Coordinates of C-alpha atoms and ligand atoms in Angstrom, one line a residue:
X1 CA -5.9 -18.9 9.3
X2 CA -9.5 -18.8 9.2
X3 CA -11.3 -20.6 6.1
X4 CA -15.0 -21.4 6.1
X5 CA -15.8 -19.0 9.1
X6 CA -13.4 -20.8 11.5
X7 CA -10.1 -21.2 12.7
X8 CA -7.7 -23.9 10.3
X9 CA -5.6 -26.4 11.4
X10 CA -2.0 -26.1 10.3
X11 CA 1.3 -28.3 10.7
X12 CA 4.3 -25.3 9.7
X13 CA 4.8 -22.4 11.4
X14 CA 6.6 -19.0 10.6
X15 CA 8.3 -17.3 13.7
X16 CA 7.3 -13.5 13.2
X17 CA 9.8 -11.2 14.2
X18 CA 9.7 -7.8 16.2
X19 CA 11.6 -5.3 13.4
X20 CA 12.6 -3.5 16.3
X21 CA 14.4 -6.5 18.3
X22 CA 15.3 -8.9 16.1
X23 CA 13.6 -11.1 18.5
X24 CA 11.0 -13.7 17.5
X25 CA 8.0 -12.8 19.1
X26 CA 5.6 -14.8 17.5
X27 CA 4.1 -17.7 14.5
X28 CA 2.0 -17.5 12.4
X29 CA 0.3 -20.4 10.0
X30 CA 2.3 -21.6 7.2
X31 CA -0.1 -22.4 4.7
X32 CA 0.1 -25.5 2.3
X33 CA -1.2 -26.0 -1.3
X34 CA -4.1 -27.9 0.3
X35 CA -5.2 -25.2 2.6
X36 CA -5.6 -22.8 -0.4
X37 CA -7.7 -25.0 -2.0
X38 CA -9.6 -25.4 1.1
X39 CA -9.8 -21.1 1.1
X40 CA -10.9 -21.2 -2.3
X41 CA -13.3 -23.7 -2.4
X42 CA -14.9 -21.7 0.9
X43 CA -15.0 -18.5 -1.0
X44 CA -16.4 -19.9 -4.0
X45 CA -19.6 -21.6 -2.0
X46 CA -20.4 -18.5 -0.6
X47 CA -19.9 -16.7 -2.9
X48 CA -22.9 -18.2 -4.7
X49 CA -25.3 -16.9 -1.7
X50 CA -23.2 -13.3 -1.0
X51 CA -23.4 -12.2 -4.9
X52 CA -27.4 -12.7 -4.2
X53 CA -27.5 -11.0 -1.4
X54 CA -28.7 -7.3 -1.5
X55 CA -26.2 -4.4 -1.7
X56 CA -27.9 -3.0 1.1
X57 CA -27.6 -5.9 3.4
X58 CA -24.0 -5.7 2.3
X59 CA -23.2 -2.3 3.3
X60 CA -24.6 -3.2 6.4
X61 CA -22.3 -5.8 7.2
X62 CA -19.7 -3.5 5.9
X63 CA -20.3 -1.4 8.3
X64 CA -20.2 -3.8 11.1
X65 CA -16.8 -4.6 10.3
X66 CA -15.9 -1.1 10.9
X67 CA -17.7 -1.3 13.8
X68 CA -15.2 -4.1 15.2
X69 CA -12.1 -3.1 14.1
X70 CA -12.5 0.1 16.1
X71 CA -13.6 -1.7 19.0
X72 CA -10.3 -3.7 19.2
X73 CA -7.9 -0.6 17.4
X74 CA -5.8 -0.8 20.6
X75 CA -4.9 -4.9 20.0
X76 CA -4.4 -4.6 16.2
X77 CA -2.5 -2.1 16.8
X78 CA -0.3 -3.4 19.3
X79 CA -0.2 -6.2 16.8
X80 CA 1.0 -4.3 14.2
X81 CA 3.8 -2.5 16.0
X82 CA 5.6 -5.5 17.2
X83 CA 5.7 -7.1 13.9
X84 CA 6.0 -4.4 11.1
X85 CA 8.2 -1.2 13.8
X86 CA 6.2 1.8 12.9
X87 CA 5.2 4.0 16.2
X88 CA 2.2 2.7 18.2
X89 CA 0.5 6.3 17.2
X90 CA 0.6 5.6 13.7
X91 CA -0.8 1.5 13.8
X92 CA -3.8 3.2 15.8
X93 CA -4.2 5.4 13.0
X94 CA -4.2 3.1 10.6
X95 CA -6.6 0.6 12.2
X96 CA -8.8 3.5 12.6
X97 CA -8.5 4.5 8.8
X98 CA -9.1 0.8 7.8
X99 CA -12.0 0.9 10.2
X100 CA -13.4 4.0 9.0
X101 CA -13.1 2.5 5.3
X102 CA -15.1 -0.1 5.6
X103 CA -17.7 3.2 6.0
X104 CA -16.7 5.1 3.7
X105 CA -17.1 1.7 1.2
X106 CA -20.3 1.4 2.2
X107 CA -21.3 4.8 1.3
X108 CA -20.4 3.8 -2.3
X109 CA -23.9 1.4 -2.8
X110 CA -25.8 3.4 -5.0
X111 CA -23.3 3.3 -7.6
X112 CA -23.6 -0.5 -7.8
X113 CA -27.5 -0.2 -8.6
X114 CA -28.6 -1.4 -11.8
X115 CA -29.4 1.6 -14.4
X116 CA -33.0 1.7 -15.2
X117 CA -33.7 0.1 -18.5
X118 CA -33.6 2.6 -21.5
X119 CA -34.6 1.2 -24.9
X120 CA -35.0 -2.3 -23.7
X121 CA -31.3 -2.2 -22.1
X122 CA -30.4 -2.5 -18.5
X123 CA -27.3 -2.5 -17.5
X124 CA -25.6 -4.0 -14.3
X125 CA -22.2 -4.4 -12.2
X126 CA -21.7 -8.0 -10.9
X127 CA -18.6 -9.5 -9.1
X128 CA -15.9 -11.0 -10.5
X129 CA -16.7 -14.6 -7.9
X130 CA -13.3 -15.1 -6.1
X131 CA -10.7 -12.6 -5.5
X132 CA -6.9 -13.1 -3.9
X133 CA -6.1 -10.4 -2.1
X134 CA -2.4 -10.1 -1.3
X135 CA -1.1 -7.2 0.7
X136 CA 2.4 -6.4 1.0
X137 CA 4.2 -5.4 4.6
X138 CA 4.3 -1.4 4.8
X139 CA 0.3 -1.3 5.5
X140 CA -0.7 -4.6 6.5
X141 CA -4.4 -3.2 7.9
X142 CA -5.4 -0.6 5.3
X143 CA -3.9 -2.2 2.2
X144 CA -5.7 -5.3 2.7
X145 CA -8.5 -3.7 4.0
X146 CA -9.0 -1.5 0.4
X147 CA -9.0 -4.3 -1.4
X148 CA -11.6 -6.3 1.1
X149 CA -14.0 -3.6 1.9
X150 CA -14.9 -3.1 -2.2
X151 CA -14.4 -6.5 -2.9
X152 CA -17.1 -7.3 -0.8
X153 CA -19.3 -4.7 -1.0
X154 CA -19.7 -5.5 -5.0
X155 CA -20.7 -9.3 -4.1
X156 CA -17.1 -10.7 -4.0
X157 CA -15.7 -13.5 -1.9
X158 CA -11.9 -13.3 -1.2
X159 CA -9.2 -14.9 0.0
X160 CA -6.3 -12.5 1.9
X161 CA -2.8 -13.5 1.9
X162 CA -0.2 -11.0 4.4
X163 CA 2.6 -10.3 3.6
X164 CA 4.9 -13.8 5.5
X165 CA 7.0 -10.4 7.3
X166 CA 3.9 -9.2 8.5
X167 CA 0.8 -11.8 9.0
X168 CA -0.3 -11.5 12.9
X169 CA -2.3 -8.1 12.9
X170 CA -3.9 -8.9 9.4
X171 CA -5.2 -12.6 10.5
X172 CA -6.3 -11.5 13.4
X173 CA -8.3 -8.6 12.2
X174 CA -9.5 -12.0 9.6
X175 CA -11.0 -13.7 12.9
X176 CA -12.9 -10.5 13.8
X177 CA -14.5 -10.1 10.2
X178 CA -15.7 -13.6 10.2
X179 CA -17.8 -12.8 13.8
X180 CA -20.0 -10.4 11.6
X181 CA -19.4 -11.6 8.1
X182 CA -21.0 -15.1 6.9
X183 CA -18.7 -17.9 6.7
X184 CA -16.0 -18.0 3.9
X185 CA -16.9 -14.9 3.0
X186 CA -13.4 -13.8 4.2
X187 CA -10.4 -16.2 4.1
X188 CA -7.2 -16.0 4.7
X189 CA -3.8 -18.1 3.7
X190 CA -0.4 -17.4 5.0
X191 CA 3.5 -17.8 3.3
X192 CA 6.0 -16.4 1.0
X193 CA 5.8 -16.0 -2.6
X194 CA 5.6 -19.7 -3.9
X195 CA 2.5 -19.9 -1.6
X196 CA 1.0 -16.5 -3.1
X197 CA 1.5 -18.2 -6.7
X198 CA -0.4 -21.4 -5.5
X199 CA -3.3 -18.7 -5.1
X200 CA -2.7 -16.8 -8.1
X201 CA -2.9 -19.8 -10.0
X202 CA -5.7 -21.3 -8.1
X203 CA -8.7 -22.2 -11.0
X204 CA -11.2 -21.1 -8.8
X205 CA -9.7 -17.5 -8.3
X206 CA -11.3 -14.8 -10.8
X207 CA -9.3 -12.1 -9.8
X208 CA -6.1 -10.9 -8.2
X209 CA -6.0 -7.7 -6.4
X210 CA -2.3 -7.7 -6.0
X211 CA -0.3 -4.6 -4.2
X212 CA 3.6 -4.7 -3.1
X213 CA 7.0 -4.5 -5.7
X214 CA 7.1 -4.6 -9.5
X215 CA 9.1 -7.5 -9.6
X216 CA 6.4 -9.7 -8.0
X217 CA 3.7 -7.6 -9.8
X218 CA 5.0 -8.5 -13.0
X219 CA 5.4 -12.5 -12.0
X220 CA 1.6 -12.3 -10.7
X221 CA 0.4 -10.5 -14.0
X222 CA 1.9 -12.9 -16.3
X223 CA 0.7 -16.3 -14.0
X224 CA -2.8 -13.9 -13.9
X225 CA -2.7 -13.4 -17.7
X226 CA -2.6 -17.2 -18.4
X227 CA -5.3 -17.7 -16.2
X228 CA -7.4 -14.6 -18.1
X229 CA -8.0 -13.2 -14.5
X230 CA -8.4 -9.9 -14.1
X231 CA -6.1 -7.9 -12.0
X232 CA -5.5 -5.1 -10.0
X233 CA -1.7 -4.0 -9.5
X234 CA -0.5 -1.3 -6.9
X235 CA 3.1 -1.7 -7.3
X236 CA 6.6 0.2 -6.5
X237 CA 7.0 3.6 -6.9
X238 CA 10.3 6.0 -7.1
X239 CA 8.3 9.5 -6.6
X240 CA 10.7 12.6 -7.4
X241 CA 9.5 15.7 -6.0
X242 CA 11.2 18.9 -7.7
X243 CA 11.6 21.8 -6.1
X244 CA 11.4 25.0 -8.3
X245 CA 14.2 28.1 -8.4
X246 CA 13.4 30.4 -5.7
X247 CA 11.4 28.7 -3.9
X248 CA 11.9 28.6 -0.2
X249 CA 13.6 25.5 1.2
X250 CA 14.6 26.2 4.7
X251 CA 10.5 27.0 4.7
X252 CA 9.5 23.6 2.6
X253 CA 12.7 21.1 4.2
X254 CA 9.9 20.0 6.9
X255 CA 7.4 18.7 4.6
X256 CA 10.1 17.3 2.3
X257 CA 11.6 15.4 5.1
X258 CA 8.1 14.0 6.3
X259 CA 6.9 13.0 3.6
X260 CA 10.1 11.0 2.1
X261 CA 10.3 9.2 5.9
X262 CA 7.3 8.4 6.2
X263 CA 6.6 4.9 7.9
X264 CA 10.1 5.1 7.9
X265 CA 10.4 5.5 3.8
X266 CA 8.3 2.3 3.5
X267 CA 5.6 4.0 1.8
X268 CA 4.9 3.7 -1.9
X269 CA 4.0 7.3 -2.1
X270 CA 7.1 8.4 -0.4
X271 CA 9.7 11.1 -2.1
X272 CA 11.9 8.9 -3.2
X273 CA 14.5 11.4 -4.7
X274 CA 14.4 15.3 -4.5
X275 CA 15.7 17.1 -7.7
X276 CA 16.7 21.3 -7.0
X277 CA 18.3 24.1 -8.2
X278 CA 21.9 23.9 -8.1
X279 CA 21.9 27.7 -6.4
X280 CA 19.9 26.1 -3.6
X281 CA 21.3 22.3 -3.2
X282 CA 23.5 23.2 -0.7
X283 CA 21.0 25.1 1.4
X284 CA 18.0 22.4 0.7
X285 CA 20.4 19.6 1.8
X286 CA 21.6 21.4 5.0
X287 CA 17.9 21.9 5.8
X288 CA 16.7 18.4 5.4
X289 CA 20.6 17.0 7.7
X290 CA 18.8 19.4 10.7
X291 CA 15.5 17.4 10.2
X292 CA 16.9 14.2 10.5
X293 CA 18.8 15.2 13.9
X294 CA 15.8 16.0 15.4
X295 CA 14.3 12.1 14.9
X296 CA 14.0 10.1 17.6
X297 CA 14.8 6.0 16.6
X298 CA 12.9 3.4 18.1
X299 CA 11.1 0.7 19.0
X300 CA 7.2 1.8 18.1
X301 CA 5.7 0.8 21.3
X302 CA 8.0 3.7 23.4
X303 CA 5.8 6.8 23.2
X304 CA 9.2 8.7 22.4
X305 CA 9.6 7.1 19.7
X306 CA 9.3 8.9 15.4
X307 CA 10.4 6.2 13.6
X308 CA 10.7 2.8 13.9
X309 CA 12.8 0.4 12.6
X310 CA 13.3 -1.1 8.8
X311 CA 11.2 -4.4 8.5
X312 CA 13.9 -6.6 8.1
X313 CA 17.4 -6.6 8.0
X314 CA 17.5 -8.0 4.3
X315 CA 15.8 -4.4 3.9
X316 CA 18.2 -2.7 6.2
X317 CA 21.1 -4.0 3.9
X318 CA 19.3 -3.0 0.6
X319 CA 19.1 0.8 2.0
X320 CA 22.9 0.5 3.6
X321 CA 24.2 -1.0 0.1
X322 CA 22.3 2.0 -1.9
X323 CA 23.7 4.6 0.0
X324 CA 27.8 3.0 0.1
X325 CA 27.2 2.7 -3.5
X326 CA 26.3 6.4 -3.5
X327 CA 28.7 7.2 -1.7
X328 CA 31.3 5.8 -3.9
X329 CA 29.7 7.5 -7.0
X330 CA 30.7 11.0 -5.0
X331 CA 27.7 11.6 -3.0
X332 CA 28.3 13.3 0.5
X333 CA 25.9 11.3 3.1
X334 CA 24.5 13.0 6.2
X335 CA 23.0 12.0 9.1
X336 CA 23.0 13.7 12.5
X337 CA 20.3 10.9 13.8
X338 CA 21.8 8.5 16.7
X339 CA 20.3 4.8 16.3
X340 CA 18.7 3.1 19.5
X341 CA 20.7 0.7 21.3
X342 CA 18.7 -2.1 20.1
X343 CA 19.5 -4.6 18.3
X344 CA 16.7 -3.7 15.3
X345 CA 16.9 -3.4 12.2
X346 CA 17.3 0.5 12.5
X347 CA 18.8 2.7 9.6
X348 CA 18.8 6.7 11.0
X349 CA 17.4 8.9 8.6
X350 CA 20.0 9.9 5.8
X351 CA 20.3 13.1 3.5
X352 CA 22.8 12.0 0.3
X353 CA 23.9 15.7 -1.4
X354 CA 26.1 16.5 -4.1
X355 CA 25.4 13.2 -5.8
X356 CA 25.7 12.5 -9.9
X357 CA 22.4 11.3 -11.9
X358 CA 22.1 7.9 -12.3
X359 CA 22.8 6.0 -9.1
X360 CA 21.0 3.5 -8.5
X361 CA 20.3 5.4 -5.0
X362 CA 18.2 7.9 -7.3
X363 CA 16.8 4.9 -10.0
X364 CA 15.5 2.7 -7.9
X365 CA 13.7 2.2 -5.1
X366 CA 15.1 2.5 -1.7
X367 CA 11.9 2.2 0.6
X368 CA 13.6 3.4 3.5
X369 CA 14.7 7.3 5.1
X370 CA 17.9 7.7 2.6
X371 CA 16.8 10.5 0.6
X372 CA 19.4 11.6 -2.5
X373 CA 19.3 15.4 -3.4
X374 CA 20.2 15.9 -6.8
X375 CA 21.0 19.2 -8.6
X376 CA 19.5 20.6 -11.7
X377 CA 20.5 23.6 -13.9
X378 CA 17.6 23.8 -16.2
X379 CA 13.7 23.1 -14.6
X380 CA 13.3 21.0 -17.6
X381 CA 16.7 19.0 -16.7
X382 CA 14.6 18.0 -13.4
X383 CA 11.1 16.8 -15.7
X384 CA 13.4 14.9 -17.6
X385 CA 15.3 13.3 -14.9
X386 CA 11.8 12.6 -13.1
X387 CA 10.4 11.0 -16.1
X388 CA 13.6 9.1 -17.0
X389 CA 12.1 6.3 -15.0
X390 CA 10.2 3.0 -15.4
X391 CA 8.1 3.8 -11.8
X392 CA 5.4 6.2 -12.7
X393 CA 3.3 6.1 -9.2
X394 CA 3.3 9.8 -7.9
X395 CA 5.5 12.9 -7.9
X396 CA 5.8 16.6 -6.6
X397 CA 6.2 19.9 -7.7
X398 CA 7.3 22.7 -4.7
X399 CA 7.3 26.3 -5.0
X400 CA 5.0 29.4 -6.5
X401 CA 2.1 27.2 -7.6
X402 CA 0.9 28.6 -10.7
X403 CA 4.4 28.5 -12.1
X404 CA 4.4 24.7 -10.6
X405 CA 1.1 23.5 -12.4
X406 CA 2.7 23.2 -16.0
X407 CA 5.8 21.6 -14.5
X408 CA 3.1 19.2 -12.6
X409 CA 1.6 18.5 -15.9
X410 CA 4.9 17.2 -17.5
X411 CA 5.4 14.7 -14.5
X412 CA 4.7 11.1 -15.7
X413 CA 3.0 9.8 -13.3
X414 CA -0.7 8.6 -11.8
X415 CA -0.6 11.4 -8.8
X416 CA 1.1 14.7 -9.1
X417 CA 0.7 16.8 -5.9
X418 CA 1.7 20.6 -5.7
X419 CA 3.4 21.7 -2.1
X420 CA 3.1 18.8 -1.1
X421 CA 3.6 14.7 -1.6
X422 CA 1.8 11.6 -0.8
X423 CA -1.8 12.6 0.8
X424 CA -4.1 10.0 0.0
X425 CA -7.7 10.3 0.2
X426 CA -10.5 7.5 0.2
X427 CA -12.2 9.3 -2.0
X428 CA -9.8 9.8 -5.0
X429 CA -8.6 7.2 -7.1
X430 CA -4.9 5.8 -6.5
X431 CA -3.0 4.0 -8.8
X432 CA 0.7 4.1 -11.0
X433 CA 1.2 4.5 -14.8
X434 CA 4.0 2.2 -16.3
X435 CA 5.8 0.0 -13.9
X436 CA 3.8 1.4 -11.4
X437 CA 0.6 -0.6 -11.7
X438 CA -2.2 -1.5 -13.5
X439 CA -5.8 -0.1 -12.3
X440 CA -6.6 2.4 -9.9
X441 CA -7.9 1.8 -5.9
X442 CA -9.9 3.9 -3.8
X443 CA -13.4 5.5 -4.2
X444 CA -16.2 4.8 -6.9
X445 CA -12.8 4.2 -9.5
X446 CA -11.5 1.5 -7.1
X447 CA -14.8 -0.2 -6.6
X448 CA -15.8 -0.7 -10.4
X449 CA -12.2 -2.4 -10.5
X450 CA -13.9 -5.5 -8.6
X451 CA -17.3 -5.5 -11.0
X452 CA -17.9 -6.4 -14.6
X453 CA -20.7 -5.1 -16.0
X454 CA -23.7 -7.0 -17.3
X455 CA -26.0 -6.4 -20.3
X456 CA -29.9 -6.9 -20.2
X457 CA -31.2 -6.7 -23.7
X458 CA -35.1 -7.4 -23.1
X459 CA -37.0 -7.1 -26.7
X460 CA -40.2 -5.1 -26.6
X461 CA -41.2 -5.9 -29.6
Ligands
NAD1 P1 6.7 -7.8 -2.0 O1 6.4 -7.7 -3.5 O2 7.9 -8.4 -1.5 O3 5.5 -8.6 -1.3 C1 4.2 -8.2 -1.4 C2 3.3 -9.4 -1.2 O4 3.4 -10.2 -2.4 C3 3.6 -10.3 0.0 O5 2.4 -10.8 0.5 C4 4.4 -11.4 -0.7 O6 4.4 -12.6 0.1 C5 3.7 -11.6 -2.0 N1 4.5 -12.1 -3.1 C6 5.7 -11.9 -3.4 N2 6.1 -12.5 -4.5 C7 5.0 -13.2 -5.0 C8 4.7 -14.0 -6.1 N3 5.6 -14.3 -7.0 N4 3.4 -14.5 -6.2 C9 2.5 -14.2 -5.3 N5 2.7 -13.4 -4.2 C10 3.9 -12.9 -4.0 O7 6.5 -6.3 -1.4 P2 6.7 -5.7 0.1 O8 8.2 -5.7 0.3 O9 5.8 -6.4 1.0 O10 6.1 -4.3 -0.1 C11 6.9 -3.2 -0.6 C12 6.6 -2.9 -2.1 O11 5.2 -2.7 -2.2 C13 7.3 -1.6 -2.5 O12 7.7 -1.7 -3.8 C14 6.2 -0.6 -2.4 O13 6.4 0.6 -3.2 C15 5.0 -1.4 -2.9 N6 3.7 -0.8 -2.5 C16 2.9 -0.3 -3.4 C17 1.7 0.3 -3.0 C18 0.8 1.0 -4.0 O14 -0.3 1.3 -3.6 N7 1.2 1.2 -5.2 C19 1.4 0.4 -1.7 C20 2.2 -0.2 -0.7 C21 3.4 -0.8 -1.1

């Protein structure tokens, strides 16, 4: 942990596991009610000098963050494979991409300028004071770092809790802030969820930038709305991506298959379910079985490896359970993909065809590389299927794109992408209706989320 600008003494440990393993590999801090306060306390002293401190000073600093991070990508990202399984390619990446955000943050300054005054009024964005960050374990890098890099460049302290699955990469990359950041500027605290409430709760903490399931978003936003805190929730997401009549799928399948395995399904943003034609299902499904044999399961530091492991095995079981329970319901499960001989938490990339609506394979949230194909008769069959759902986060429409846009319009949700699914940009704001979330991240949208803005009234008269 590092609270104050230096490293914190603790007395529990949690053993950090290698997904790909099962072996212990490693501890991390376990955090205690005491060393919150301690993290809180740091962040609120300086925040009282950092909230005075010039924006441009700021996005320097911000910068110089960026700076490190890229100059030890390789160890964070070595970090980051052994604990969470995604392929040593793709934790580069998203060091880099964290890195690089801290940039592209930076570039966002002149928006936090005060307006000149215009009949007497001036108005200005100021911090919140104190904000919890609390990352989930798909992204431990970039998801905390879009929530730091803001925070901070609007005149924030924060505290940054990883998830307990995945802790290592995200307090190291803590210690490396702190060498160009002022003390307590940064914090971090480490545990499960009763440790995250002891945050969320914590009196000093103005504001809770919270991303990871609904279940814990909705826990956070009612201790959060006691408190009056603001928040910021990036939660689950079941993104249905329908494909329209005629269009071609043994051309499309690819894309599909990509973007529903993605970091192994573990992304928010991932296709979640695939509604088609019933002409096509057949064809669509057979398409997306011949992508997963060509996968390659592993651990993420062999170069040969495409996708990692599950992060744990609790998750492993939730994604076996969903597809048995499909399977019961009549759905035909496919996989061609041999699992490693490892003992990881691996679970080979599955296609589920011919399955009835309203399995809980195709309701909920798998977050992992089962994808159910359902069949449709009428395109408006599929919008209402897609819609019937709590999770509103993003969606997809695939074929001839001008007769996709009105379909893409119906779809419920905060991000609808046309021939194609789950590109996220730094510059585009990100965030779920409904269940989904509350608030948007990225860009100018996600930086006014960590300001409020002030009135200056001056009287001329
Ligand atoms: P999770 O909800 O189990 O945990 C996320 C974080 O919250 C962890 O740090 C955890 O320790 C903490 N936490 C859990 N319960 C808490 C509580 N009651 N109080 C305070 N903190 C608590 O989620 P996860 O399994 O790590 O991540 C997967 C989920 O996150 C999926 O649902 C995924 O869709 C979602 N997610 C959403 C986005 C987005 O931008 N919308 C991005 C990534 C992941």
């Amino acid at each position: 942990m590092t609270i104050a600008g230096r490293p914190a003494v603790c007395e529990s440990w949690i053993p950090v596991e290698n997904p790909a393993t099962a072996a212990v590999f490693g501890r991390a801090p376990l955090s205690s009610a005491a060393d919150v306060k301690a993290a809180v306390a740091a962040a609120s002293a300086a925040a009282r000098m950092w909230s005075r401190s010039s924006v441009t000073d700021r996005s320097i600093l911000l910068r110089a963050c960026g700076e490190i991070l890229h100059d030890h990508t390789e160890e964070l990202a070595q970090l980051l494979t052994c604990e969470q399984g995604k392929p040593l390619r793709e934790a580069r990446d998203e060091v880099s991409l964290a890195a690089d955000w801290f940039g592209h943050t930076a570039d966002l300054s002149s928006h936090l300028e005060p307006t000149g005054e215009q009949a007497g009024i001036t108005l200005e964005r100021i911090p919140h004071g104190v904000v919890a960050a609390i990352a989930p374990s798909n992204y431990p890098i970039i998801l905390a770092v879009v929530k730091l890099a803001p925070a901070l460049l609007a005149g924030n302290t924060v505290v940054v809790k990883p998830s307990p699955l995945t802790p290592l990469s995200t307090l190291r990359m803590a210690e490396l802030l702190t060498q160009r950041l002022p003390p307590g500027v940064i914090n971090t605290v480490c545990g499960g969820a009763e440790l995250g409430m002891a945050l969320v709760t914590h009196p000093g903490v103005d504001m809770v930038s919270f991303t990871g399931s609904v279940s814990a978003g909705r826990t956070i936003a009612a201790a959060a709305g006691r408190g009056l805190r603001r928040v910021v929730l990036e939660l689950g997401g079941n993104d249905a991506c329908v494909v329209l009549p005629g269009a071609d799928v043994t051309r499309i399948a690819p894309a599909v298959f990509a973007a529903a395995t993605r970091n192994c399904g573990q992304f928010c943003a991932a296709i979640k379910r695939v509604y088609v034609s019933r002409a096509q299902a057949t064809d669509l499904a057979a398409a997306l079985a011949e992508a997963c044999a060509a996968v390659t399961l592993g651990d993420g530091l062999d170069p040969a490896t495409d996708l990692g492991p599950l992060v744990s095995k609790p998750q492993r079981e939730r994604v076996t359970t969903l597809v048995a329970m499909a399977e019961s319901a009549g759905g035909k499960a496919v996989s061609n993909c041999r699992p490693p001989d490892l003992s990881g938490h691996f679970f080979p990339p599955t296609v589920v065809s011919d399955l009835p609506p309203g399995t809980a394979l195709e309701t909920d949230e798998q977050f992992g590389p089962a994808i159910p194909v359902i069949a449709y008769d009428e395109v408006q069959e599929a919008v209402d299927l897609a819609n019937a759902s709590g999770y509103g986060l993003g969606g997809s429409v695939w074929g001839d794109s001008d007769t996709a846009r009105p379909v893409a319009a119906a779809l419920r949700c905060g991000t609808v992408w046309v021939n194609t699914h789950g590109e996220l940009r730094h510059d585009v704001p990100f965030g779920g209706l409904r269940d989904s979330g509350v608030g948007v991240e990225y860009g100018y949208w996600g930086l006014l989320e960590y300001t409020r803005i002030k009135v200056l009234n001056t009287s001329h008269r």
